PDB file of C-alpha atoms in Angstrom:
ATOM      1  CA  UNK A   1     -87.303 -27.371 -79.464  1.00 93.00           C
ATOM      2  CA  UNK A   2     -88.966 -27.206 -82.817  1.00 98.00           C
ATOM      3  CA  UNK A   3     -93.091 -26.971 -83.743  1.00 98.00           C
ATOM      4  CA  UNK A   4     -94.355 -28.106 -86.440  1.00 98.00           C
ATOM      5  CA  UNK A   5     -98.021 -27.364 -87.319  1.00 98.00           C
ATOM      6  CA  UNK A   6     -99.913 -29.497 -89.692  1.00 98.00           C
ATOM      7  CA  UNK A   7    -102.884 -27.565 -91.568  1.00 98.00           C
ATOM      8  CA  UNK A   8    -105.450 -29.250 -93.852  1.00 98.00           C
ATOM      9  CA  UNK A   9    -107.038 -27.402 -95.972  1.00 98.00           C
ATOM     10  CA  UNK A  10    -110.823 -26.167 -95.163  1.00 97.00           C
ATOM     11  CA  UNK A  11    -113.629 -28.765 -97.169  1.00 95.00           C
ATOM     12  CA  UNK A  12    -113.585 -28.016-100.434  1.00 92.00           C
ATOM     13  CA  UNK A  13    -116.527 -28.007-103.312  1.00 82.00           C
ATOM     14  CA  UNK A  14    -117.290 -31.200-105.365  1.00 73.00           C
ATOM     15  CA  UNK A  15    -120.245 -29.440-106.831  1.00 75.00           C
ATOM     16  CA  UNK A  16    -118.375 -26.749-108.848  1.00 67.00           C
ATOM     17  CA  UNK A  17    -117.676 -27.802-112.083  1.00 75.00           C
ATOM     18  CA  UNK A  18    -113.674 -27.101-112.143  1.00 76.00           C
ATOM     19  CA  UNK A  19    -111.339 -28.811-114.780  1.00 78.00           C
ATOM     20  CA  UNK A  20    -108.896 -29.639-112.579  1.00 88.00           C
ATOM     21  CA  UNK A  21    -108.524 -30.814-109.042  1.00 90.00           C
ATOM     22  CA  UNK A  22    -105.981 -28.251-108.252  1.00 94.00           C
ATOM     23  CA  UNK A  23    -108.484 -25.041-109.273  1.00 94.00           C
ATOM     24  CA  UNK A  24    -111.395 -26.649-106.697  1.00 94.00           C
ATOM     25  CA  UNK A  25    -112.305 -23.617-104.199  1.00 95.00           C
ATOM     26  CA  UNK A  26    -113.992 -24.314-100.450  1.00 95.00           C
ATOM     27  CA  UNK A  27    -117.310 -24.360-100.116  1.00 94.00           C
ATOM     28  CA  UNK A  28    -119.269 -22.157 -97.293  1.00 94.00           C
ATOM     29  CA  UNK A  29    -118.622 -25.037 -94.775  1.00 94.00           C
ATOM     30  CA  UNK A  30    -114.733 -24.643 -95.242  1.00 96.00           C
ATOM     31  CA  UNK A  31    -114.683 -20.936 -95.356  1.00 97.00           C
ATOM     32  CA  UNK A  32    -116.729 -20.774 -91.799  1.00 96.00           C
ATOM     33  CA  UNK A  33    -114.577 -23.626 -90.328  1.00 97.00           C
ATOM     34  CA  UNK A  34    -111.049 -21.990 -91.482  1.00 97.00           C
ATOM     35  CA  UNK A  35    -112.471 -18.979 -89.986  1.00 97.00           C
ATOM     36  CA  UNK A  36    -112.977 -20.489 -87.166  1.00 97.00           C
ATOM     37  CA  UNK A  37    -109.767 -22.532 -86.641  1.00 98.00           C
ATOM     38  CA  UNK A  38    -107.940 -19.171 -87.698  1.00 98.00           C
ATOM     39  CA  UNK A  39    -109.279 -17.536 -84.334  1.00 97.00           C
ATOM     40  CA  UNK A  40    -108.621 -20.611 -82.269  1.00 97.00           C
ATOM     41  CA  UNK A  41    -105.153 -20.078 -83.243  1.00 97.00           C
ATOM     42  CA  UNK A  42    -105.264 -16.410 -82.657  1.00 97.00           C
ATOM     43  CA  UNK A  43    -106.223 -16.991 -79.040  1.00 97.00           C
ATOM     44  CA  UNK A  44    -103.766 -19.770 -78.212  1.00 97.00           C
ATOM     45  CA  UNK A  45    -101.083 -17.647 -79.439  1.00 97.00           C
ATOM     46  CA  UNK A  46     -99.847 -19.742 -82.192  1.00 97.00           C
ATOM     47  CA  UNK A  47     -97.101 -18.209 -83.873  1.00 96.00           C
ATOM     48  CA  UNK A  48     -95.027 -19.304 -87.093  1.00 97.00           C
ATOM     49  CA  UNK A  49     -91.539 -18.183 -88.235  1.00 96.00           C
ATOM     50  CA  UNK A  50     -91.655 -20.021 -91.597  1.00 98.00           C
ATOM     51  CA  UNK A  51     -95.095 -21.324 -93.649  1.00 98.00           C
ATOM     52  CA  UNK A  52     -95.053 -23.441 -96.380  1.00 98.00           C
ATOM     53  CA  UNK A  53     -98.292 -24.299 -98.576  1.00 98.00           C
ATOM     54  CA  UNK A  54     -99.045 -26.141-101.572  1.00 98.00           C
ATOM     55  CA  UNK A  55    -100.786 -23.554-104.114  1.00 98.00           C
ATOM     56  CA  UNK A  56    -103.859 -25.347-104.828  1.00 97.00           C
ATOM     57  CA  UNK A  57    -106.885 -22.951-105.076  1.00 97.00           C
ATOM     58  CA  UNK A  58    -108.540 -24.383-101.914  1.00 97.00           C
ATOM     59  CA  UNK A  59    -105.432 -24.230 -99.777  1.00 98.00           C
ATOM     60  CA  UNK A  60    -105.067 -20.564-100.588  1.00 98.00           C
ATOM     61  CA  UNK A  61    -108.917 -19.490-100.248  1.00 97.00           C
ATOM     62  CA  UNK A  62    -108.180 -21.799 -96.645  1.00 98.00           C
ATOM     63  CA  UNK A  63    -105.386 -19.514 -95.861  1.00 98.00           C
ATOM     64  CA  UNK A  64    -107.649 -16.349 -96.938  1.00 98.00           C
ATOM     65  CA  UNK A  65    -109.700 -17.383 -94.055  1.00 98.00           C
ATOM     66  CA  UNK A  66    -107.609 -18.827 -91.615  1.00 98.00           C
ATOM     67  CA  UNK A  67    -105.557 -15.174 -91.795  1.00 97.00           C
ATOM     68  CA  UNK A  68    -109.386 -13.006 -91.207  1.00 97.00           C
ATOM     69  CA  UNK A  69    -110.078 -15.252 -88.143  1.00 96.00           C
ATOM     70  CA  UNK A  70    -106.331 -15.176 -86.691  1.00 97.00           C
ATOM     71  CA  UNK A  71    -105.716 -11.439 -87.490  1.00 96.00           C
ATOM     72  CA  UNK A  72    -102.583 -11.591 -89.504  1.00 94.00           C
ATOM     73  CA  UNK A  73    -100.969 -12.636 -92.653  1.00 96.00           C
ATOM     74  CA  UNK A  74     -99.383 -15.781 -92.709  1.00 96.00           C
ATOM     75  CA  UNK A  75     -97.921 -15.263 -95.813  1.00 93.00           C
ATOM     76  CA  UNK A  76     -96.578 -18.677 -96.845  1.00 97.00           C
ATOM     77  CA  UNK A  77     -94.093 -20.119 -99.768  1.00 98.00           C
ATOM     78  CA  UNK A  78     -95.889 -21.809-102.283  1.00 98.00           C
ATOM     79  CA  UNK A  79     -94.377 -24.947-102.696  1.00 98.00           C
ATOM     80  CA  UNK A  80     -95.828 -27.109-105.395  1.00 98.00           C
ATOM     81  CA  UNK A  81     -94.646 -30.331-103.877  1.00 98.00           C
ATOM     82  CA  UNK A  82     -96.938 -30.463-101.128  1.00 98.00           C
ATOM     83  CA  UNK A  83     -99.954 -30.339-103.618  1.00 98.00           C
ATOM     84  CA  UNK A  84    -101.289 -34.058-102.707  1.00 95.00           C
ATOM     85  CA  UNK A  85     -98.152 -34.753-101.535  1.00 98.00           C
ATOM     86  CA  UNK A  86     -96.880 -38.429 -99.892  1.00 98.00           C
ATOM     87  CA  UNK A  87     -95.575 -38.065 -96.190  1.00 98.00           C
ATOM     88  CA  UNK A  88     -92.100 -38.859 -97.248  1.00 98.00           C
ATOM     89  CA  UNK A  89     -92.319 -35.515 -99.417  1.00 98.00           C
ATOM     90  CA  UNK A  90     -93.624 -33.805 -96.963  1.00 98.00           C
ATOM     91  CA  UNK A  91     -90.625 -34.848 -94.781  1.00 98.00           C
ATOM     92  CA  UNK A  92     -88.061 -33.720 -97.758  1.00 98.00           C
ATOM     93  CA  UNK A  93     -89.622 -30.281 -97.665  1.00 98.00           C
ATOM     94  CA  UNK A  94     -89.368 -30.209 -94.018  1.00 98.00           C
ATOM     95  CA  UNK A  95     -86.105 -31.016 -93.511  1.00 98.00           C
ATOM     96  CA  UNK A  96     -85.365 -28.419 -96.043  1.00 98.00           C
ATOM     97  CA  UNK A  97     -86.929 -25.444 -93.389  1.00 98.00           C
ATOM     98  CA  UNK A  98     -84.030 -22.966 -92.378  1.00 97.00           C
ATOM     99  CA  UNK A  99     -82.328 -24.065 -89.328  1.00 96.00           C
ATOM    100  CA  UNK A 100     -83.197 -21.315 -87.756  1.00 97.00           C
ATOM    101  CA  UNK A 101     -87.336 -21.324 -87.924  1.00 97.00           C
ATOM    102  CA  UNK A 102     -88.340 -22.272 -84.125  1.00 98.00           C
ATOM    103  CA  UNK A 103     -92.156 -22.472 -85.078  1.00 98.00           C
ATOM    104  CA  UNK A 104     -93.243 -23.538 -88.874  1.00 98.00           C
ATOM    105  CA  UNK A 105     -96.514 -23.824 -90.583  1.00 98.00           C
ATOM    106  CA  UNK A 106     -96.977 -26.472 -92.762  1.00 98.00           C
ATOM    107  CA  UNK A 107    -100.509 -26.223 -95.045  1.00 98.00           C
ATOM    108  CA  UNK A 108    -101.672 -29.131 -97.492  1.00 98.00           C
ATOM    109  CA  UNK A 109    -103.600 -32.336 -98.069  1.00 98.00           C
ATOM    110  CA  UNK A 110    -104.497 -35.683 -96.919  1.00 97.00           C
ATOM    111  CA  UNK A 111    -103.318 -38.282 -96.622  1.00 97.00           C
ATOM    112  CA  UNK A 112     -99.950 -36.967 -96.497  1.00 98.00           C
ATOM    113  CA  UNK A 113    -100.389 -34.899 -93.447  1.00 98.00           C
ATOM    114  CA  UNK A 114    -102.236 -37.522 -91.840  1.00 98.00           C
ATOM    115  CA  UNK A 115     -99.459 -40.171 -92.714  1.00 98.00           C
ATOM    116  CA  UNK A 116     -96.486 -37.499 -91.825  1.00 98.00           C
ATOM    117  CA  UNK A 117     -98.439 -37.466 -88.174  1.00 98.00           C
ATOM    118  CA  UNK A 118     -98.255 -40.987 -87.925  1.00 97.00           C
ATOM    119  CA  UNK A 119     -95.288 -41.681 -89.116  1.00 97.00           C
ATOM    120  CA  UNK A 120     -93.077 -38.929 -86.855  1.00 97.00           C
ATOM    121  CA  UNK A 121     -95.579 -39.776 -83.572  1.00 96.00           C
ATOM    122  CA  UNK A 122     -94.506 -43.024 -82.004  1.00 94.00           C
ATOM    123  CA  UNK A 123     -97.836 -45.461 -81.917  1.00 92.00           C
ATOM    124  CA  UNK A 124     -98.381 -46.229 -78.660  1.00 86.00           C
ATOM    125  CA  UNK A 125    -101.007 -45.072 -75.991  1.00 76.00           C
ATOM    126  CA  UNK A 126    -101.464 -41.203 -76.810  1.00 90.00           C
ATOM    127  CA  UNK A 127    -105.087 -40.385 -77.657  1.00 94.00           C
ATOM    128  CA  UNK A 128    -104.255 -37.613 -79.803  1.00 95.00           C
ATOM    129  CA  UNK A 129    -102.055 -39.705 -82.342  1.00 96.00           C
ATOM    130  CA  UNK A 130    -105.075 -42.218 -81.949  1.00 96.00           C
ATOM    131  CA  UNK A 131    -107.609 -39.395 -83.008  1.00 96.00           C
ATOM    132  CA  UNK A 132    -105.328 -38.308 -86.187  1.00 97.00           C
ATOM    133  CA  UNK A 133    -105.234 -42.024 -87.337  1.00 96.00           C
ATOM    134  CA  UNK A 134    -109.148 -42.068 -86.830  1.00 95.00           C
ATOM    135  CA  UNK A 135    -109.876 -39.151 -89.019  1.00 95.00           C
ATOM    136  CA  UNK A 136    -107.755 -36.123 -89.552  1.00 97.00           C
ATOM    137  CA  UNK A 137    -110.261 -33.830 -90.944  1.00 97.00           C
ATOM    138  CA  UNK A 138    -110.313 -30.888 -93.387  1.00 97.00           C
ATOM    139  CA  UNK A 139    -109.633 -27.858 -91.296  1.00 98.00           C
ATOM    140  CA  UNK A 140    -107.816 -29.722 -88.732  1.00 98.00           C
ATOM    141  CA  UNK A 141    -104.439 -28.707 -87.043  1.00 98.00           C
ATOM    142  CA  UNK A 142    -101.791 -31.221 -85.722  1.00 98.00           C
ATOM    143  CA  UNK A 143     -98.631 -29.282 -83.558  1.00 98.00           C
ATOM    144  CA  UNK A 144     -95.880 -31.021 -83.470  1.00 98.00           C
ATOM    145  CA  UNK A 145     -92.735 -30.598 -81.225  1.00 97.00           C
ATOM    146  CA  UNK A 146     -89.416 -32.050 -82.070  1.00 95.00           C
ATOM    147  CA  UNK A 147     -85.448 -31.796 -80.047  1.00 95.00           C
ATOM    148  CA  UNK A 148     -83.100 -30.823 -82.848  1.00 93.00           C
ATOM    149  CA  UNK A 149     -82.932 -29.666 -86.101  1.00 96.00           C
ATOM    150  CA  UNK A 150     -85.652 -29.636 -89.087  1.00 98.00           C
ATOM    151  CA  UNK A 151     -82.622 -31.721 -90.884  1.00 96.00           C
ATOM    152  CA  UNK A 152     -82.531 -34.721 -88.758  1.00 94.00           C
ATOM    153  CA  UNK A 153     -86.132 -35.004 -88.130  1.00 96.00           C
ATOM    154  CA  UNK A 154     -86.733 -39.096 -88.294  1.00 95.00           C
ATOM    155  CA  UNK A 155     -89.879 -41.387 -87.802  1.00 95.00           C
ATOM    156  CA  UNK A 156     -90.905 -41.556 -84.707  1.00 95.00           C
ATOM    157  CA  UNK A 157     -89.066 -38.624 -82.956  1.00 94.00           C
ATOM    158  CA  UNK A 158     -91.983 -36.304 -82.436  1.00 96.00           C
ATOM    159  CA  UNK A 159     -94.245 -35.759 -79.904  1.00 96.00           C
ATOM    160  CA  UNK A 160     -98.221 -34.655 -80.898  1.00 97.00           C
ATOM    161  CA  UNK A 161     -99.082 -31.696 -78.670  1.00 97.00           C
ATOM    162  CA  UNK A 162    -102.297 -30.373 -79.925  1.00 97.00           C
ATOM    163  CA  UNK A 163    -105.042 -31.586 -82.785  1.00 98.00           C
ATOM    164  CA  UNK A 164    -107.634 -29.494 -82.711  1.00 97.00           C
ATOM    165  CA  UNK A 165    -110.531 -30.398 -85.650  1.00 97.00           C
ATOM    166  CA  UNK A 166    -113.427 -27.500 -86.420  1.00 97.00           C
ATOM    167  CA  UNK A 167    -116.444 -29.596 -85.127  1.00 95.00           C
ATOM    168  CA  UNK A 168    -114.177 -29.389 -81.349  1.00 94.00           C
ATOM    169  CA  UNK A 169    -114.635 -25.767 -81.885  1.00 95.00           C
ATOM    170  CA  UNK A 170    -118.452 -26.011 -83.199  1.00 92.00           C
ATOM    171  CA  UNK A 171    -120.035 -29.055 -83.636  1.00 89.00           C
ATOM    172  CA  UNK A 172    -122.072 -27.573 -86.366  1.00 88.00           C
ATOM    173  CA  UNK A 173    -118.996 -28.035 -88.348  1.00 89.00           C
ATOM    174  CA  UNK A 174    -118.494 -31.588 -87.404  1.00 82.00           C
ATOM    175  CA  UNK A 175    -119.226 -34.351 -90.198  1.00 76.00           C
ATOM    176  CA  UNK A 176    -123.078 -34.598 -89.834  1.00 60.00           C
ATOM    177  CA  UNK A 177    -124.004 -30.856 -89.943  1.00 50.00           C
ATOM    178  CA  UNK A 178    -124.112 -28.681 -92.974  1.00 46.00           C
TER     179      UNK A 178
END
């Protein structure tokens, strides 16, 4: 059995005046909520044998804070194809993963995370693919399990075990609070 876990970066900030998308940092919102997520994970037990993360600026100052609220370094390959990424990249890099990663961390952007969700989840009548296609937040996390190989991963062959947003942690996180 493989797990996949989907990270989104932490909200980032439209107000600083950055020349590119790819140099835009989190704002304070992001930082707490990555925090936050990053100690959710810590006391599930979530574990990864491989990470891979696109190197935009607020994916790494995500990681930064996911690691201080989980306790350890995640210490991810910077991939520059999962910067904004479509999910059928996304799939290309994960079949890629070394056969022999059990548990993998997977860190980027919408809508290709939310699109690799749905499109490895069957649709049908699970409430957790149904909340991913609602919204799939910044800071959220989708897991993943899969029978197999990373290789032969194929649409609709997964099965959603978690998705865990920040405002399920603390509402004051959720879309209406500051």
């Amino acid at each position: 059995m493989k797990t996949l876990t989907l990270l989104r970066h932490a909200k980032s900030g439209w107000d600083d005046p950055v020349a590119r998308d790819f140099d835009r940092p989190l704002n304070a919102k992001g930082k707490r909520a990555a925090a936050m997520v990053g100690r959710h994970m810590r006391s599930l037990g979530l574990a990864f044998d491989h990470a891979i993360a696109s190197p935009a600026v607020r994916v790494s100052e995500t990681l930064e804070q996911i690691e201080s609220g989980y306790g350890r370094m995640i210490a991810p390959t910077l991939d520059r194809r999962v910067y904004l990424a479509s999910a059928a990249t996304l799939l290309d890099v994960v079949h890629g993963f070394p056969a022999d990663a059990e548990s993998a961390l997977l860190v980027g952007h919408n809508p290709g995370l939310e699109d690799l969700v749905l499109m490895l989840v069957a649709d049908g009548a699970d409430p957790l693919r149904d909340a991913v296609e609602d919204k799939y937040p910044t800071a959220s996390i989708a897991e993943l399990q899969f029978e197999g190989d990373w290789a032969d991963i194929t649409s609709a062959t997964a099965r959603l075990t978690r998705f865990i947003r920040p405002r399920d942690l603390d509402p004051t996180l959720g879309p209406d609070a500051d």
